PDB file of C-alpha atoms in Angstrom:
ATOM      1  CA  UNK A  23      10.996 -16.068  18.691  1.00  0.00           C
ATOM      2  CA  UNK A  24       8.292 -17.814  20.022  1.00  0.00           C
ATOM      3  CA  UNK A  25       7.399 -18.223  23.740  1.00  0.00           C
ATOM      4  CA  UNK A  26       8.043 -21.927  24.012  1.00  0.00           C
ATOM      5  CA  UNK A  27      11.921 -20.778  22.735  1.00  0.00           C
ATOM      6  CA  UNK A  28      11.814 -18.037  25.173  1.00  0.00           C
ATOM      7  CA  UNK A  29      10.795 -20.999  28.153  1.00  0.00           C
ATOM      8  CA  UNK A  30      13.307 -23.611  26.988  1.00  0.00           C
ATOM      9  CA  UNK A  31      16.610 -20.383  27.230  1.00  0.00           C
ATOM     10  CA  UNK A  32      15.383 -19.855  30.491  1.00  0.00           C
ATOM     11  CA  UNK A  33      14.813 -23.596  31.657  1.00  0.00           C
ATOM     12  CA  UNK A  34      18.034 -24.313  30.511  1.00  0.00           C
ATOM     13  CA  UNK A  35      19.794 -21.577  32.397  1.00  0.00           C
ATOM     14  CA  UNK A  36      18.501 -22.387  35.143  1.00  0.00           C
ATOM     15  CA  UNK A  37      19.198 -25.871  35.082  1.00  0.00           C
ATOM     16  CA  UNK A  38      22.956 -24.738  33.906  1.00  0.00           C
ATOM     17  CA  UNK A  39      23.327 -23.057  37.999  1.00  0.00           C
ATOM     18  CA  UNK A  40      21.381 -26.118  39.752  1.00  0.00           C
ATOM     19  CA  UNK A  41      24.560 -28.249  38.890  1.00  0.00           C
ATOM     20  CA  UNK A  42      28.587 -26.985  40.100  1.00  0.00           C
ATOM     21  CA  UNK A  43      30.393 -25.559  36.811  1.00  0.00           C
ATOM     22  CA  UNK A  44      33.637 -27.489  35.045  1.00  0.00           C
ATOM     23  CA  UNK A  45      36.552 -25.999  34.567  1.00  0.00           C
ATOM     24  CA  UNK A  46      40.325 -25.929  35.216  1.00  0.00           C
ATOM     25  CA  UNK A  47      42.994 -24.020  37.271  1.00  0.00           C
ATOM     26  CA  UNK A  48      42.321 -20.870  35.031  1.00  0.00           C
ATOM     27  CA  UNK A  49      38.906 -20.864  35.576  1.00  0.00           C
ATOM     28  CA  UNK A  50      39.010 -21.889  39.377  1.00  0.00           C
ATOM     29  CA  UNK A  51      41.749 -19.161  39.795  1.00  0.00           C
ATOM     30  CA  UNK A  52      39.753 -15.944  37.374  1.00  0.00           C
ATOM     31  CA  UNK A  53      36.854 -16.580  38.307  1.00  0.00           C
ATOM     32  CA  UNK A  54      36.819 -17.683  41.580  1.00  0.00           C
ATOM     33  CA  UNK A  55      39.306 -15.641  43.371  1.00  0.00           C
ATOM     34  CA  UNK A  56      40.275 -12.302  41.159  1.00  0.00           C
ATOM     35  CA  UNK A  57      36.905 -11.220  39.713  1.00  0.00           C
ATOM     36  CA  UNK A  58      35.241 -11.939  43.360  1.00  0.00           C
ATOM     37  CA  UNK A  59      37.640 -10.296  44.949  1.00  0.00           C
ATOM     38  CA  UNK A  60      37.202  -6.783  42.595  1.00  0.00           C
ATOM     39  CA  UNK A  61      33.671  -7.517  42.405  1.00  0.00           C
ATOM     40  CA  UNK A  62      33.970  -7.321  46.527  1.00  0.00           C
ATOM     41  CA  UNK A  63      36.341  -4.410  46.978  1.00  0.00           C
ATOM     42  CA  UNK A  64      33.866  -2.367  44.525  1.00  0.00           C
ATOM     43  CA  UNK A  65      30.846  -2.827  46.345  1.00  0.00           C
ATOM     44  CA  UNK A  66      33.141  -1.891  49.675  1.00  0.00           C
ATOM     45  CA  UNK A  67      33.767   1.040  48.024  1.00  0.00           C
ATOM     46  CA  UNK A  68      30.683   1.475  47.038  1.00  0.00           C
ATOM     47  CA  UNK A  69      29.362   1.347  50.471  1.00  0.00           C
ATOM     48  CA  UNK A  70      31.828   3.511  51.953  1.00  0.00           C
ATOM     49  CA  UNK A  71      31.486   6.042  49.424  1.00  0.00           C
ATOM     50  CA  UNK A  72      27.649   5.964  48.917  1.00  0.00           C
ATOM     51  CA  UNK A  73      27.928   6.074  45.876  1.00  0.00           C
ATOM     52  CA  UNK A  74      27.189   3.143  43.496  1.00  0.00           C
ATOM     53  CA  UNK A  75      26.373   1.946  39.788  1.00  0.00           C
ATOM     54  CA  UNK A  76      22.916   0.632  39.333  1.00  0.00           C
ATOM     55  CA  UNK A  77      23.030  -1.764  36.185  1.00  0.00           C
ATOM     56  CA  UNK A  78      20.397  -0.790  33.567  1.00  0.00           C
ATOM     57  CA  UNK A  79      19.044  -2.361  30.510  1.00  0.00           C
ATOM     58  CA  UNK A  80      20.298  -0.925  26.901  1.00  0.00           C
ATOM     59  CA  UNK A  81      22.961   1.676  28.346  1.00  0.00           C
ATOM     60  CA  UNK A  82      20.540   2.736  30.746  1.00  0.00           C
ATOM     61  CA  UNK A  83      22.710   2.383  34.038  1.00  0.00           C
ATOM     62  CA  UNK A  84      22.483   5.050  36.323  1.00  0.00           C
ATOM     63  CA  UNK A  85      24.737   6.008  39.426  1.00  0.00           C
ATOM     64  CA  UNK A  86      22.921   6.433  42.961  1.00  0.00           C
ATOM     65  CA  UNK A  87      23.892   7.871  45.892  1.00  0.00           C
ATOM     66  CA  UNK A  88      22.831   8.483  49.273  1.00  0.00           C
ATOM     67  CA  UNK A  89      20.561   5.362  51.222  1.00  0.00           C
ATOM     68  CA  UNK A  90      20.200   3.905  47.838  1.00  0.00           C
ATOM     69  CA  UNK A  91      23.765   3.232  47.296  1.00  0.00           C
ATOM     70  CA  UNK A  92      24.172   0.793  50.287  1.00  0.00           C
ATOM     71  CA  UNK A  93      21.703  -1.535  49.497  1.00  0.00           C
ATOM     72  CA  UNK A  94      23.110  -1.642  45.640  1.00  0.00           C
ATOM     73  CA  UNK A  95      26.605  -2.100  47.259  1.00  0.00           C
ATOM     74  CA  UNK A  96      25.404  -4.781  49.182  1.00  0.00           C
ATOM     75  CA  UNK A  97      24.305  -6.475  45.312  1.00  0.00           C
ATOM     76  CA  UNK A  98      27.102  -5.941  44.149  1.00  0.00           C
ATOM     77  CA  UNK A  99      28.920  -7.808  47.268  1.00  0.00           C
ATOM     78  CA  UNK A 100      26.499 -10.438  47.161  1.00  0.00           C
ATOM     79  CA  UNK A 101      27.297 -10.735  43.324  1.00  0.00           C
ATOM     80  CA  UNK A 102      31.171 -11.364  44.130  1.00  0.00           C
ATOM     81  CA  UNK A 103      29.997 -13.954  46.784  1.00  0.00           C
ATOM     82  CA  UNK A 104      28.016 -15.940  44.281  1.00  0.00           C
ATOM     83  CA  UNK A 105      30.825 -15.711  41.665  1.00  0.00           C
ATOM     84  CA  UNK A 106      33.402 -16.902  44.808  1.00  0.00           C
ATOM     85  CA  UNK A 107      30.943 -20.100  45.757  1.00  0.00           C
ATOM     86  CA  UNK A 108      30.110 -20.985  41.944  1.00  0.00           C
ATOM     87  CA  UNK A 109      33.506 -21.040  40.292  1.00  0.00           C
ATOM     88  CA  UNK A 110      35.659 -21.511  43.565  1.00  0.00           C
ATOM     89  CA  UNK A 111      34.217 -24.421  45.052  1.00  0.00           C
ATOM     90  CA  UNK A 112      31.898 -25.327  42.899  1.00  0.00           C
ATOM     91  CA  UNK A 113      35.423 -26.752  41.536  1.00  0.00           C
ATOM     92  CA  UNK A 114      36.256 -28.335  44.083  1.00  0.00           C
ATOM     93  CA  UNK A 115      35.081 -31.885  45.677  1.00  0.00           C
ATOM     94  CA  UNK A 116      33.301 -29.626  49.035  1.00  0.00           C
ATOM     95  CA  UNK A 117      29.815 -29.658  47.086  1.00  0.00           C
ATOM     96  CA  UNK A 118      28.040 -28.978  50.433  1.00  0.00           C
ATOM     97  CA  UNK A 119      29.681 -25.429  51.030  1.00  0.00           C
ATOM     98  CA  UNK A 120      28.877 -24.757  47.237  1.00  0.00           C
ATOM     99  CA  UNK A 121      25.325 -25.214  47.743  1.00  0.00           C
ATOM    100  CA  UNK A 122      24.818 -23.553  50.603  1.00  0.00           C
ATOM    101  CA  UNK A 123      26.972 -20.145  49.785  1.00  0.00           C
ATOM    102  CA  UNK A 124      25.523 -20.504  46.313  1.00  0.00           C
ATOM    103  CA  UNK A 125      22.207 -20.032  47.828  1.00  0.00           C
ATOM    104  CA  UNK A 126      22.335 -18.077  50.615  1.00  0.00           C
ATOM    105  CA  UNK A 127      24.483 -15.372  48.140  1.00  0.00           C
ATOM    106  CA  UNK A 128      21.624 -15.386  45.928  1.00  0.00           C
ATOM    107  CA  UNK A 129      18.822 -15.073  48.227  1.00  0.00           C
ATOM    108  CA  UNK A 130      21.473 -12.196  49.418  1.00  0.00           C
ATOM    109  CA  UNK A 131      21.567 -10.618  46.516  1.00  0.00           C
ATOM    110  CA  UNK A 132      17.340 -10.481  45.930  1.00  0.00           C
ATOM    111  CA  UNK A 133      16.581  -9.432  49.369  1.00  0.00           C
ATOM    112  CA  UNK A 134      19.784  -5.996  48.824  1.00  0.00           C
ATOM    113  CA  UNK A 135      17.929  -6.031  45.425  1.00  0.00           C
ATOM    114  CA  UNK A 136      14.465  -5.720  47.069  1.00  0.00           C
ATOM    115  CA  UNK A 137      15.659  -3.135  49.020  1.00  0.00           C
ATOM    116  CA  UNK A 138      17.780  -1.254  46.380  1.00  0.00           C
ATOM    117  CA  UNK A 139      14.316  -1.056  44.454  1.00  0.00           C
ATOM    118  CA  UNK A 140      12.860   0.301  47.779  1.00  0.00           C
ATOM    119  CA  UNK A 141      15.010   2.654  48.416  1.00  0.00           C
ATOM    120  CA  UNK A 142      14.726   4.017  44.789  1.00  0.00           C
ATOM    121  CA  UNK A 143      11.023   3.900  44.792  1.00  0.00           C
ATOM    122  CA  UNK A 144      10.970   5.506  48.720  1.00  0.00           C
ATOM    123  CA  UNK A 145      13.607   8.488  47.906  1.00  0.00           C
ATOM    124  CA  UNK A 146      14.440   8.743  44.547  1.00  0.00           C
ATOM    125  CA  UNK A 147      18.432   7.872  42.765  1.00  0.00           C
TER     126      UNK A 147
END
């Protein structure tokens, strides 16, 4: 795989989440209420419990605890928020609240994940 392959995966991704996704009830419905909703009630716990799963790379995820845990929580709540504002109403004709919670969940989810890499680097998992 050549770089230039490598560029044109990436370019295209990104171009895939500048434009609101197509779908149908299923879709709108799965994806836009039910995995959001778990995705939010796990981070909740997560928070409340201090306790949360940091995803690795090649079954290297590791559970952290403590002042680490909120700020992972609060990726993983910012994760269910972008899932909510892409695939809820991203399918429906409201394309100004889709951009806006599309972007303001993702610049959510870097700053928690800026600070979730903090707090690891500060204290330790």
């Amino acid at each position: 795989m050549s770089w230039k392959s490598i560029y044109d995966h990436i370019g295209g991704e990104a171009n895939d989440l500048a434009f609101s996704p197509n779908g149908g009830k299923a879709k709108w419905i799965l994806l836009g209420i039910f995995v959001p909703i778990g995705i939010v009630w796990y981070a909740v716990r997560c928070w409340i419990q201090q306790e949360a799963l940091w995803i690795g790379d090649r079954h290297s995820d590791m559970i952290v605890t403590g002042r680490t845990a909120k700020p992972v929580a609060l990726c993983w709540f910012f994760a269910g928020l972008f899932m909510h504002f892409r695939w809820f109403w991203g399918l429906l004709p409201w394309h100004r609240v889709y951009d806006i919670g599309t972007v303001l969940s993702v610049l959510g989810f870097l700053a928690a994940g800026g600070a979730a890499f903090y707090e690891v680097m500060r204290f330790g998992a």
